[in-house]
PDB file of N, CA and C and ligand atoms in Angstrom:
ATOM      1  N   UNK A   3      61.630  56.341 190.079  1.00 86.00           N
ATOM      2  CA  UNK A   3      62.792  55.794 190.789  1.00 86.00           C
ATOM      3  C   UNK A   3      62.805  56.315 192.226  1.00 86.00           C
ATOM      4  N   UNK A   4      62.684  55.641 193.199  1.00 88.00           N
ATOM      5  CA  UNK A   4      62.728  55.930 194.787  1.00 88.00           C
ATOM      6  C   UNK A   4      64.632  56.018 194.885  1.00 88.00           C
ATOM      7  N   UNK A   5      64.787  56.744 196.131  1.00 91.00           N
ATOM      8  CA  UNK A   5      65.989  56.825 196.371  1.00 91.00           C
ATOM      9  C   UNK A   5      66.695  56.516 196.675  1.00 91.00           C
ATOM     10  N   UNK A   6      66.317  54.495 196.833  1.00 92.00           N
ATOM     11  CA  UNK A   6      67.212  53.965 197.394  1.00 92.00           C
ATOM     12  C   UNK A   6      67.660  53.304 195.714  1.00 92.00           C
ATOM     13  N   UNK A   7      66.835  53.070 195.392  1.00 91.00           N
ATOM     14  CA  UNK A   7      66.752  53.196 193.566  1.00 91.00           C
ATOM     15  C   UNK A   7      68.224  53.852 192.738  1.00 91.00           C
ATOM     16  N   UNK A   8      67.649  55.175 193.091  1.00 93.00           N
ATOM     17  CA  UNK A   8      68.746  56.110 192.742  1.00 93.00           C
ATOM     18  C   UNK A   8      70.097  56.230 193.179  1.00 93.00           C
ATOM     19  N   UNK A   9      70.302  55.553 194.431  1.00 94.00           N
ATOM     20  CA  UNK A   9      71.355  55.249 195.441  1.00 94.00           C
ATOM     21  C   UNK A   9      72.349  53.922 194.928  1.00 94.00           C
ATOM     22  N   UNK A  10      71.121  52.860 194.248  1.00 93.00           N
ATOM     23  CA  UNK A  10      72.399  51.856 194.264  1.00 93.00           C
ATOM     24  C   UNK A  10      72.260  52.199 192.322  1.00 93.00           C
ATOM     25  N   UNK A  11      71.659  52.785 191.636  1.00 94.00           N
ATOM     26  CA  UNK A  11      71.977  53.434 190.402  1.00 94.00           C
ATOM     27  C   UNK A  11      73.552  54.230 189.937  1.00 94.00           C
ATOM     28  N   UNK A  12      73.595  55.138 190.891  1.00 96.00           N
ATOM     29  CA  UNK A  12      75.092  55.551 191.008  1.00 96.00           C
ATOM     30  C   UNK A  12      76.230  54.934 191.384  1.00 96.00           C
ATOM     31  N   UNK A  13      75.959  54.382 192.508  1.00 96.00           N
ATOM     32  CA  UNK A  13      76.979  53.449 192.743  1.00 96.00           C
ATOM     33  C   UNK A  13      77.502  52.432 191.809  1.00 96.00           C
ATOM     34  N   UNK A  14      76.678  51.787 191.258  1.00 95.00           N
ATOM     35  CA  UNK A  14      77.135  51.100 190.182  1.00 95.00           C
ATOM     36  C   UNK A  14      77.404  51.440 189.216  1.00 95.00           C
ATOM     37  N   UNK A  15      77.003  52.992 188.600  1.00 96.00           N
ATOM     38  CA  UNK A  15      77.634  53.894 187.824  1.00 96.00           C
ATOM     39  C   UNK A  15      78.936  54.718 187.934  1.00 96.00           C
ATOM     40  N   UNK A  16      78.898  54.866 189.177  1.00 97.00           N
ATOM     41  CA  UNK A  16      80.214  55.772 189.969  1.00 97.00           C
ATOM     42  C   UNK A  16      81.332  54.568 189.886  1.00 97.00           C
ATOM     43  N   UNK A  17      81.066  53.255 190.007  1.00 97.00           N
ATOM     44  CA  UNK A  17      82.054  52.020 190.516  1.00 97.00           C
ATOM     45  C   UNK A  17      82.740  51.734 188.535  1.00 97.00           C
ATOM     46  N   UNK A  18      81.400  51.480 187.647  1.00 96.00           N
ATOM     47  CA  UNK A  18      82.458  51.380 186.473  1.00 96.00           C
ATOM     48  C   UNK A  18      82.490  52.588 185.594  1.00 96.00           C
ATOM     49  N   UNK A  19      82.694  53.791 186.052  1.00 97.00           N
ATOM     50  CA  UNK A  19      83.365  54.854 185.957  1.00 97.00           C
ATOM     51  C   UNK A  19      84.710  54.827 185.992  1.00 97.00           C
ATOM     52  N   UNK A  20      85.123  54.888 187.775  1.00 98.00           N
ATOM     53  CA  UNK A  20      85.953  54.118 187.986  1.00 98.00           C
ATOM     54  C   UNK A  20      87.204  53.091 187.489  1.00 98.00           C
ATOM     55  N   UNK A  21      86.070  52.018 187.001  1.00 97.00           N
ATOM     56  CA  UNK A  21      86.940  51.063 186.606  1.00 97.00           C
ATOM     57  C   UNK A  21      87.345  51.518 184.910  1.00 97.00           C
ATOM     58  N   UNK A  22      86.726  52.037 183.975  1.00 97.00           N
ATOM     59  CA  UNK A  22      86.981  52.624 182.624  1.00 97.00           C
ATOM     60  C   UNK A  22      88.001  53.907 182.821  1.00 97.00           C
ATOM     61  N   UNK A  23      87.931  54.379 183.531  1.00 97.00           N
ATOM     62  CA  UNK A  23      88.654  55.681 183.246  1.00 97.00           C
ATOM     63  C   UNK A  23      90.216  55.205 183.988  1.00 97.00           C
ATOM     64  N   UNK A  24      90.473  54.209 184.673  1.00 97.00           N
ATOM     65  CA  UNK A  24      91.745  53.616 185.036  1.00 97.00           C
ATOM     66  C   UNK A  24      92.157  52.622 183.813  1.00 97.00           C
ATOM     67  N   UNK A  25      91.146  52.343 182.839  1.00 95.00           N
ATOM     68  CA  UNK A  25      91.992  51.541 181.698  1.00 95.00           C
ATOM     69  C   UNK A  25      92.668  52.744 180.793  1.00 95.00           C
ATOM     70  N   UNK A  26      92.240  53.825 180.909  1.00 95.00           N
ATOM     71  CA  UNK A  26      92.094  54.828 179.622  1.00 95.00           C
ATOM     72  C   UNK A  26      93.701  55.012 179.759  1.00 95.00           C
ATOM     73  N   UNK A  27      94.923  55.625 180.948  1.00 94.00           N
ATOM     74  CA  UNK A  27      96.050  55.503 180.255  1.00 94.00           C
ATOM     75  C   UNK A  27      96.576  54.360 179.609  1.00 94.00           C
ATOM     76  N   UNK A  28      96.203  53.067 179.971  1.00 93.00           N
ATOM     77  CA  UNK A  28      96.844  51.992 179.327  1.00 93.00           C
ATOM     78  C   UNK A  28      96.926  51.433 177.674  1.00 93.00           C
ATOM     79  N   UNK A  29      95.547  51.945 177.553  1.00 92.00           N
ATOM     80  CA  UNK A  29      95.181  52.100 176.238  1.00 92.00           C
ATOM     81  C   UNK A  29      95.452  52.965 175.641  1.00 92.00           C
ATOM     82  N   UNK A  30      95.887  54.058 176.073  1.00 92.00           N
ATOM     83  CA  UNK A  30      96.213  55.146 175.169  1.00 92.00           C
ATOM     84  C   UNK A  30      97.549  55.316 175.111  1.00 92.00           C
ATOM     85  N   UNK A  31      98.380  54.877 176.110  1.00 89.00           N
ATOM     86  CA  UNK A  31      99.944  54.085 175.900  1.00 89.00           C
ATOM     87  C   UNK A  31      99.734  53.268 174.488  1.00 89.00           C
ATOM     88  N   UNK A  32      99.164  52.446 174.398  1.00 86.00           N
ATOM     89  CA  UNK A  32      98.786  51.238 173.375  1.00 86.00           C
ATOM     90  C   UNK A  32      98.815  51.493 172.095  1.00 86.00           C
ATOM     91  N   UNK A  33      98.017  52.908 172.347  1.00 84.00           N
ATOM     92  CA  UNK A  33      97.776  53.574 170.852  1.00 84.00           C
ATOM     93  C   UNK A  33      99.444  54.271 170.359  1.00 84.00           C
ATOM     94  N   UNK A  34     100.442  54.580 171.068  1.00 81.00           N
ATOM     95  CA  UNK A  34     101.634  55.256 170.720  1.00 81.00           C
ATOM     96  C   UNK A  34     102.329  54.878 169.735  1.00 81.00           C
ATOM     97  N   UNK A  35     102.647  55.554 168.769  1.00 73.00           N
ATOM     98  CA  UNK A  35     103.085  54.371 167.260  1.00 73.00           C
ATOM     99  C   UNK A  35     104.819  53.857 167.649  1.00 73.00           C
ATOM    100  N   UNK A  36     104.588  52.935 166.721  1.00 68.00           N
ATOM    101  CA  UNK A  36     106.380  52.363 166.962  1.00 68.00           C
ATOM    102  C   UNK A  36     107.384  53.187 166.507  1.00 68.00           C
ATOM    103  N   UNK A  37     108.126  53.925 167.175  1.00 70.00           N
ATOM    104  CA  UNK A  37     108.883  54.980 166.009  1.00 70.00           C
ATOM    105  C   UNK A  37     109.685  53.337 164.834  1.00 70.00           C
ATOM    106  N   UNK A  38     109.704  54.626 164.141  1.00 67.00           N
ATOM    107  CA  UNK A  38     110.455  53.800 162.628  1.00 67.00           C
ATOM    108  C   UNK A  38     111.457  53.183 162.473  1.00 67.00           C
ATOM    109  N   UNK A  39     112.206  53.641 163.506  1.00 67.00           N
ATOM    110  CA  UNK A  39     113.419  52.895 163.370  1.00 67.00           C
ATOM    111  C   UNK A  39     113.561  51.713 164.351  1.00 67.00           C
ATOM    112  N   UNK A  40     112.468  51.723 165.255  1.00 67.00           N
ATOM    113  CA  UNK A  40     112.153  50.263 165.734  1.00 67.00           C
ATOM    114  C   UNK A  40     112.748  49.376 165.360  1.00 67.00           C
ATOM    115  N   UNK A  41     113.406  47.863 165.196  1.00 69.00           N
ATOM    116  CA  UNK A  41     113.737  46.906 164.526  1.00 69.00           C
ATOM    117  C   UNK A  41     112.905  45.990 164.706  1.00 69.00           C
ATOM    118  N   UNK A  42     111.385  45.417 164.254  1.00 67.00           N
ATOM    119  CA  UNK A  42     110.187  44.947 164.262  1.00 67.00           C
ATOM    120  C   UNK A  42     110.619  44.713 162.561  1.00 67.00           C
ATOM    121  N   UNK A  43     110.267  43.948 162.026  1.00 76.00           N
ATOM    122  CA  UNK A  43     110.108  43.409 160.507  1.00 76.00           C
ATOM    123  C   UNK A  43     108.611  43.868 160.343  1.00 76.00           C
ATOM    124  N   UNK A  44     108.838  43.056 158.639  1.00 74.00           N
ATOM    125  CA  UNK A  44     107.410  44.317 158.191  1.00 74.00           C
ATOM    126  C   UNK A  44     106.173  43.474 158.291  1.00 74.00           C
ATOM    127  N   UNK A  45     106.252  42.228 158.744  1.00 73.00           N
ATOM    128  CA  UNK A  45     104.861  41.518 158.986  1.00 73.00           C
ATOM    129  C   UNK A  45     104.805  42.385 160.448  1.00 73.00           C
ATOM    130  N   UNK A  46     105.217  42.534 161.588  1.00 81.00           N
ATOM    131  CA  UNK A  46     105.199  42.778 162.888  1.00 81.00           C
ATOM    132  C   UNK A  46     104.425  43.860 162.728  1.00 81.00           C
ATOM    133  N   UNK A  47     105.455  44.766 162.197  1.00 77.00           N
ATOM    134  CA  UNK A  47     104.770  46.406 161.457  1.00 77.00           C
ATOM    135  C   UNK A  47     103.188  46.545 161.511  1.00 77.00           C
ATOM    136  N   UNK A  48     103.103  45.198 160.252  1.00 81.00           N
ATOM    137  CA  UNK A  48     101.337  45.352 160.165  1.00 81.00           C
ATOM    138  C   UNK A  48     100.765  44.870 161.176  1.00 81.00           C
ATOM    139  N   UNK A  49     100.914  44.179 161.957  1.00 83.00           N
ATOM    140  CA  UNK A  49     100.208  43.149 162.666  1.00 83.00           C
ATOM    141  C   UNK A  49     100.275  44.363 163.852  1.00 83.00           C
ATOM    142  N   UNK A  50     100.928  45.028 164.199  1.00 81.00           N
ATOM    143  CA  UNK A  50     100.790  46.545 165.172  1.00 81.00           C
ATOM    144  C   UNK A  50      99.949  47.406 164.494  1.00 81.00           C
ATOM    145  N   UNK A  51      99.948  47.495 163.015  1.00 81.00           N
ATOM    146  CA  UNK A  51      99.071  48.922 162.861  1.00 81.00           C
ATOM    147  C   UNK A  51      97.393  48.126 163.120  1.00 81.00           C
ATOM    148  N   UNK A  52      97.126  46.713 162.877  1.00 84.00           N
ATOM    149  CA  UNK A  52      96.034  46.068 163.341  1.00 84.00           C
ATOM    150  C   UNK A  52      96.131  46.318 164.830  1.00 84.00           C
ATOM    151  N   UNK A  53      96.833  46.093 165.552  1.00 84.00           N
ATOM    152  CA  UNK A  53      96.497  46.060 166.609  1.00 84.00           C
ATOM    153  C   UNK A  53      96.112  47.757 167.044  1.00 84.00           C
ATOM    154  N   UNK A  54      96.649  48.280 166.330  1.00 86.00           N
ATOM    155  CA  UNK A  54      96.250  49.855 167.133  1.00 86.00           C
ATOM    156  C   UNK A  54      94.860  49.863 166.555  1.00 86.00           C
ATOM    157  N   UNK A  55      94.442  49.909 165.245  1.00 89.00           N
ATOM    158  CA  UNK A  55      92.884  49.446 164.934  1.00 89.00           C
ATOM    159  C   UNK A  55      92.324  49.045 166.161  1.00 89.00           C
ATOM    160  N   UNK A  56      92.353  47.937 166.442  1.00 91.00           N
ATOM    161  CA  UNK A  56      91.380  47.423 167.526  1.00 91.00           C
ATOM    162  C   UNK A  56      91.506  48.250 168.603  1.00 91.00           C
ATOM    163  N   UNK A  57      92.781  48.523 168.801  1.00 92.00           N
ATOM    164  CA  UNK A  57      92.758  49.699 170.459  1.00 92.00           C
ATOM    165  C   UNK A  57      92.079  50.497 170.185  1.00 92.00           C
ATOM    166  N   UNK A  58      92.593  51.293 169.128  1.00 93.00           N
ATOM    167  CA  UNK A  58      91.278  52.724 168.830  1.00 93.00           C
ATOM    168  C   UNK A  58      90.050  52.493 169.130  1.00 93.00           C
ATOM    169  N   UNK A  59      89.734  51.611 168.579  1.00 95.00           N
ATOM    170  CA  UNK A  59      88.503  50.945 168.632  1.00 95.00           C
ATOM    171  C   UNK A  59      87.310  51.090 170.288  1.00 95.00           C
ATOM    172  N   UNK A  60      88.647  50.222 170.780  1.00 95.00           N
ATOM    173  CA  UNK A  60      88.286  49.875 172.132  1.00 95.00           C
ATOM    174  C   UNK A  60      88.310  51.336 173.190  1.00 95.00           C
ATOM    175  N   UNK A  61      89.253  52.052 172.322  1.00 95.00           N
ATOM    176  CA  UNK A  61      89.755  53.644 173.275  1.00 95.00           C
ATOM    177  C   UNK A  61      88.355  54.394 173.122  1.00 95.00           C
ATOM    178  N   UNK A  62      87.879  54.280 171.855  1.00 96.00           N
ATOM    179  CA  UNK A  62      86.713  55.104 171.538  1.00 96.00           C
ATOM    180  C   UNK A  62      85.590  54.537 171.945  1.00 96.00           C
ATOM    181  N   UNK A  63      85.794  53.211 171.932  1.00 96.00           N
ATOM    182  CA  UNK A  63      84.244  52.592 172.699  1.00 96.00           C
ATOM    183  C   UNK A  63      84.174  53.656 174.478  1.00 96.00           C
ATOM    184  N   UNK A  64      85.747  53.232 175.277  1.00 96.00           N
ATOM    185  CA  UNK A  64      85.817  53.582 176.637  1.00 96.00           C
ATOM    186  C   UNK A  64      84.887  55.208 176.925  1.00 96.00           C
ATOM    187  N   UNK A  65      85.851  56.067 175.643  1.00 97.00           N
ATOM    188  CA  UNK A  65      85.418  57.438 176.499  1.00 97.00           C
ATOM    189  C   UNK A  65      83.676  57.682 175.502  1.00 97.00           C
ATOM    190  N   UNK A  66      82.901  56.972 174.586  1.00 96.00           N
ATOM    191  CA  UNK A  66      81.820  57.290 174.555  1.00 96.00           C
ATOM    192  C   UNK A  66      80.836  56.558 176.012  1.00 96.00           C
ATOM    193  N   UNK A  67      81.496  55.802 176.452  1.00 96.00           N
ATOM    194  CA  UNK A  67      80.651  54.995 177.348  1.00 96.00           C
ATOM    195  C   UNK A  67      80.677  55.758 178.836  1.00 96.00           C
ATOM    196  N   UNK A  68      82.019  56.495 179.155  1.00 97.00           N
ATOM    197  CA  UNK A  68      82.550  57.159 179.586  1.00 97.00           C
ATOM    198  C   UNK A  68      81.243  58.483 179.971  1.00 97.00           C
ATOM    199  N   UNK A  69      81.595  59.297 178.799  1.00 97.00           N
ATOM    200  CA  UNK A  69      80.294  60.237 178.252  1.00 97.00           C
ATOM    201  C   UNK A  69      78.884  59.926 178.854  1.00 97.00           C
ATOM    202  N   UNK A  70      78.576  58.775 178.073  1.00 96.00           N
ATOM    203  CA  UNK A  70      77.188  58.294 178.869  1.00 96.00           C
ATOM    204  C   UNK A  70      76.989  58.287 180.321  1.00 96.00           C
ATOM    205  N   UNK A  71      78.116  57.492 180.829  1.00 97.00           N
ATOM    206  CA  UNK A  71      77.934  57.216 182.133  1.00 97.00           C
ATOM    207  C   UNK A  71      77.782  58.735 182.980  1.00 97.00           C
ATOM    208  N   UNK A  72      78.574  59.573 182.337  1.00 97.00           N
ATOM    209  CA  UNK A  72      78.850  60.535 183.376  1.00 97.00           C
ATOM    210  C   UNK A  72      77.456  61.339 182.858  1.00 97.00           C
ATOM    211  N   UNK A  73      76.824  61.328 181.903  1.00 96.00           N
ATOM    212  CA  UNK A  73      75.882  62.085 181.529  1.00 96.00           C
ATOM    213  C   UNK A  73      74.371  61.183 182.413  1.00 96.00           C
ATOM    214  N   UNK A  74      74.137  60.021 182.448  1.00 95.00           N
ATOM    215  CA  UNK A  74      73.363  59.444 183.276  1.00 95.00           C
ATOM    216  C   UNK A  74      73.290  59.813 184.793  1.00 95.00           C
ATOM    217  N   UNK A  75      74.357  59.501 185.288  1.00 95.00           N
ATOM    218  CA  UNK A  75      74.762  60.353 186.256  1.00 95.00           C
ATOM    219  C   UNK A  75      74.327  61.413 186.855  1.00 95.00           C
ATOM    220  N   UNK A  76      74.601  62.672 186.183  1.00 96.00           N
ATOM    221  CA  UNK A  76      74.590  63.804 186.351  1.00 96.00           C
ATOM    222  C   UNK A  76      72.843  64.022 186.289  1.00 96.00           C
ATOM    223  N   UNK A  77      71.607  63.390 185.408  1.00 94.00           N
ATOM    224  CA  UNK A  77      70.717  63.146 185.054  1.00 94.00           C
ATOM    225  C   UNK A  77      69.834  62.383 186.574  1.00 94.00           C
ATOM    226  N   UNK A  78      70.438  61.315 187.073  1.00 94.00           N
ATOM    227  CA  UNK A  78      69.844  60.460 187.861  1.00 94.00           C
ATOM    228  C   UNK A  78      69.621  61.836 189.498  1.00 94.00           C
ATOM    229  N   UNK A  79      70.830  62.419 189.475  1.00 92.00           N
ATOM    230  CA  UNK A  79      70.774  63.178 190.653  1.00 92.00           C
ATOM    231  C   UNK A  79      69.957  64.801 190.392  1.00 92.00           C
ATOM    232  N   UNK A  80      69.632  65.156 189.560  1.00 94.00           N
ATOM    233  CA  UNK A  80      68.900  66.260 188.514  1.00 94.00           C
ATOM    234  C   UNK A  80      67.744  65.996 188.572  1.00 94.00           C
ATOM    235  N   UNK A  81      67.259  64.807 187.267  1.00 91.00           N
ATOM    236  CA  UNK A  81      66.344  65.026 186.695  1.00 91.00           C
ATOM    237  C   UNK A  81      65.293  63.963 187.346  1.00 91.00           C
ATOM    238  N   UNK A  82      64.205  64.571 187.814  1.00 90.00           N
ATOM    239  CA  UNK A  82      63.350  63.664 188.808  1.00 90.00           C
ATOM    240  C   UNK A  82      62.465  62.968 187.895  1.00 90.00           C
ATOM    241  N   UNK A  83      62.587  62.903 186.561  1.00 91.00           N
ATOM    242  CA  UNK A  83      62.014  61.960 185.994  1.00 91.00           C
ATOM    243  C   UNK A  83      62.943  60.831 185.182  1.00 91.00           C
ATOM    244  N   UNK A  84      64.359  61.058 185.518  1.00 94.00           N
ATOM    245  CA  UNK A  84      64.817  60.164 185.247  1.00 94.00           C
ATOM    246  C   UNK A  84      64.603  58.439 185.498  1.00 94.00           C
ATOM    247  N   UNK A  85      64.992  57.591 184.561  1.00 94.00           N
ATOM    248  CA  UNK A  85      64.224  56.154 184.717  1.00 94.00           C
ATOM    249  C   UNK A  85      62.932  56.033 184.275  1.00 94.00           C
ATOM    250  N   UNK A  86      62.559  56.905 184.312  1.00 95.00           N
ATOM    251  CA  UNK A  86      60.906  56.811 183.687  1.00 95.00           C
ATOM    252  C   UNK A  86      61.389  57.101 181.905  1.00 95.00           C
ATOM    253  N   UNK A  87      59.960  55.977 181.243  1.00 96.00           N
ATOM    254  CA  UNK A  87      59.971  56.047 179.564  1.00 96.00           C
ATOM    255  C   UNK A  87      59.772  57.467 179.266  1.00 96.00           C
ATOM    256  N   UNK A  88      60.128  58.023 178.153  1.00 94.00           N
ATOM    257  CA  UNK A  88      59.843  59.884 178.063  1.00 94.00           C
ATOM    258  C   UNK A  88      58.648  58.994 176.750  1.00 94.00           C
ATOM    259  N   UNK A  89      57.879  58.342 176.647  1.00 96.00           N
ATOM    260  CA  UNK A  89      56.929  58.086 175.887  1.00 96.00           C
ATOM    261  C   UNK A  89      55.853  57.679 176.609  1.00 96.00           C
ATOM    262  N   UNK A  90      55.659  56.421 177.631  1.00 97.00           N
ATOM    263  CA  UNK A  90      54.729  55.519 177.914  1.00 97.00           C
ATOM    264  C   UNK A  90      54.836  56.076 179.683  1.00 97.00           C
ATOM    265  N   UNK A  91      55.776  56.895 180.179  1.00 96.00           N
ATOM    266  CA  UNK A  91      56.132  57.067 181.521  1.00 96.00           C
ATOM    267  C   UNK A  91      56.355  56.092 182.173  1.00 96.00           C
ATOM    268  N   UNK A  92      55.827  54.826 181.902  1.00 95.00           N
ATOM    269  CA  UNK A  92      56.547  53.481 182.675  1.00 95.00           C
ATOM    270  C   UNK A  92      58.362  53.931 183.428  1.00 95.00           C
ATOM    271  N   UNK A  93      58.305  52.997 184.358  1.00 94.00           N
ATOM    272  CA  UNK A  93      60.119  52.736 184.784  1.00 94.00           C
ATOM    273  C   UNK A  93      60.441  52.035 183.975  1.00 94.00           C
ATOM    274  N   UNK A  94      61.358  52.419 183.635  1.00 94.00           N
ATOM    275  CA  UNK A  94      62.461  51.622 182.857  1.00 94.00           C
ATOM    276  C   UNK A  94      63.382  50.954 183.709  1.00 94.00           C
ATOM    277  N   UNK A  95      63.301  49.327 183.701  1.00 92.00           N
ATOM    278  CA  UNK A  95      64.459  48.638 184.089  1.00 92.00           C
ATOM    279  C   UNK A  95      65.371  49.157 184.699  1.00 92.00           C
ATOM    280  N   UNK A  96      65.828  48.861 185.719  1.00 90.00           N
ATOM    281  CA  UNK A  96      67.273  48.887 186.217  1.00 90.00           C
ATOM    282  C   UNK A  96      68.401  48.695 185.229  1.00 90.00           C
ATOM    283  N   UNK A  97      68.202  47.231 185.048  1.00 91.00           N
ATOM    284  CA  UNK A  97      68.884  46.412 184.422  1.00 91.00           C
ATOM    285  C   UNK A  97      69.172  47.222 183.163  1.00 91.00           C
ATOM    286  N   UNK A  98      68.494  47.693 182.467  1.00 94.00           N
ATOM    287  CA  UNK A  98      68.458  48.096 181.351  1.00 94.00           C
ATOM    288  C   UNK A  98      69.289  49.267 181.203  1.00 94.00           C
ATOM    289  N   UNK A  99      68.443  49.772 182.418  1.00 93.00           N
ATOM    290  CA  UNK A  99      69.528  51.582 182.562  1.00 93.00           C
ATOM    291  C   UNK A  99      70.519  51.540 182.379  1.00 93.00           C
ATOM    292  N   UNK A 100      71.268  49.933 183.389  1.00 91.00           N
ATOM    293  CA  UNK A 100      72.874  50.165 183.315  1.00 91.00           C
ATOM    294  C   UNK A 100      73.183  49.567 182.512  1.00 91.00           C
ATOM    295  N   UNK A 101      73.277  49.090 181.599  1.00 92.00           N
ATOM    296  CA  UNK A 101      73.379  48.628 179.761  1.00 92.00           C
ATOM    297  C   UNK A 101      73.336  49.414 179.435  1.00 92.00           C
ATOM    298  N   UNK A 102      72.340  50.745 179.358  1.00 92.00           N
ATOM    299  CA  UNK A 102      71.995  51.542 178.213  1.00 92.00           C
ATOM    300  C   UNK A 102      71.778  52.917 179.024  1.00 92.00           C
ATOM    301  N   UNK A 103      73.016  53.475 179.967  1.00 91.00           N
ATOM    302  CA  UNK A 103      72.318  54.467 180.585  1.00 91.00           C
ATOM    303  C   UNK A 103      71.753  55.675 180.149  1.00 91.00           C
ATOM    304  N   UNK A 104      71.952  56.004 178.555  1.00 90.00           N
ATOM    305  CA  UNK A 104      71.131  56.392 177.883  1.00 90.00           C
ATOM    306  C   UNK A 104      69.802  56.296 177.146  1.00 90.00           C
ATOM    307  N   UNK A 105      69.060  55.430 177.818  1.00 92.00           N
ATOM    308  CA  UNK A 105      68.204  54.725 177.721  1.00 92.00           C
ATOM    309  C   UNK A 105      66.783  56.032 177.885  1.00 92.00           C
ATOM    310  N   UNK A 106      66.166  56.555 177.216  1.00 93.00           N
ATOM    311  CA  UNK A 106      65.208  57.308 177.475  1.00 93.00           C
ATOM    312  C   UNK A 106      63.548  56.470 176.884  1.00 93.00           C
ATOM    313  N   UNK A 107      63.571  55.249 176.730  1.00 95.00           N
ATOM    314  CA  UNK A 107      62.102  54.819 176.128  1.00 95.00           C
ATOM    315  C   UNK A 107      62.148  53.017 177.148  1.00 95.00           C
ATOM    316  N   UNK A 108      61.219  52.603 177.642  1.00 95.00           N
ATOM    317  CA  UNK A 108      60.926  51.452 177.412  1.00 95.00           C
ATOM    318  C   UNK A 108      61.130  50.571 176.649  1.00 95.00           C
ATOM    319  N   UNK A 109      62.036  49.134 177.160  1.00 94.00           N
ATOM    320  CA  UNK A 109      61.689  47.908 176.038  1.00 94.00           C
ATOM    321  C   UNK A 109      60.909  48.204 175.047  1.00 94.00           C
ATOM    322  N   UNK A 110      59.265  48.307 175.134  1.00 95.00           N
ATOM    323  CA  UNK A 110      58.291  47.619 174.540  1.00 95.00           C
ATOM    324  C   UNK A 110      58.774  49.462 173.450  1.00 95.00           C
ATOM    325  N   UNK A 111      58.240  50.558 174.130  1.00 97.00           N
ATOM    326  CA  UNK A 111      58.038  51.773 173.113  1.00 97.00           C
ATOM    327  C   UNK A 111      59.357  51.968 172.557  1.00 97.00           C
ATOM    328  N   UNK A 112      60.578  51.278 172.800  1.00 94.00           N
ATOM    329  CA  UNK A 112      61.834  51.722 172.212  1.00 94.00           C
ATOM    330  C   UNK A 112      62.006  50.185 170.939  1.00 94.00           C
ATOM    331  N   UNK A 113      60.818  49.228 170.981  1.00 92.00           N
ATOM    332  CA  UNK A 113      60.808  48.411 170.021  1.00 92.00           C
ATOM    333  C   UNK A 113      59.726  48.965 168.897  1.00 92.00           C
TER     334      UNK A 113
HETATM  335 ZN1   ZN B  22      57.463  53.167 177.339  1.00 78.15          ZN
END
């Protein structure tokens, strides 16, 4: 990875950083249960404890992706073999990196 490489790597890592970690109070508002004495009927009831399902869901997708990102990151400005396959040494995709910035193998050796 050359450094202009590495330059627009972060940026686009640093930018949906950014944008995930500004959803994280909203969602975690989301997750707050209804106190009980709410007046919601008991289909509503369920149809909220589904919906907190899916938030969780979505809360836990944010901060593992979260994790990654900031761990790629921290990696891209470090580790001078970052982007390269740790099998075949090939570069690994751009494209790919930022999909998978945990990405340590090649397409072909990670198939
Ligand atoms: Zn490879």
């Amino acid at each position: 990875m050359d450094t202009k490489e590495r330059e627009d790597f972060t940026n686009v890592i640093k930018k949906e950083l950014e944008a995930l970690r500004e959803q994280l109070p909203s969602l975690e508002k989301r997750m707050e249960p209804v106190s009980p004495d709410a007046s919601i009927g008991r289909l509503s009831r369920l149809d909220n404890m589904v919906n907190q399902g899916v938030v969780e869901k979505q809360l836990s997708n944010t901060r593992v992706r979260i994790l990654k990102l900031e761990e790629a990151l921290r990696r891209v400005q470090e580790d001078e073999d970052f982007g390269l396959c740790a099998e075949c040494g090939d570069p690994i995709p751009l494209k790919r990196l930022l999909a998978m910035p945990e990405a340590e193998l090649c397409v072909e050796c990670a198939s």
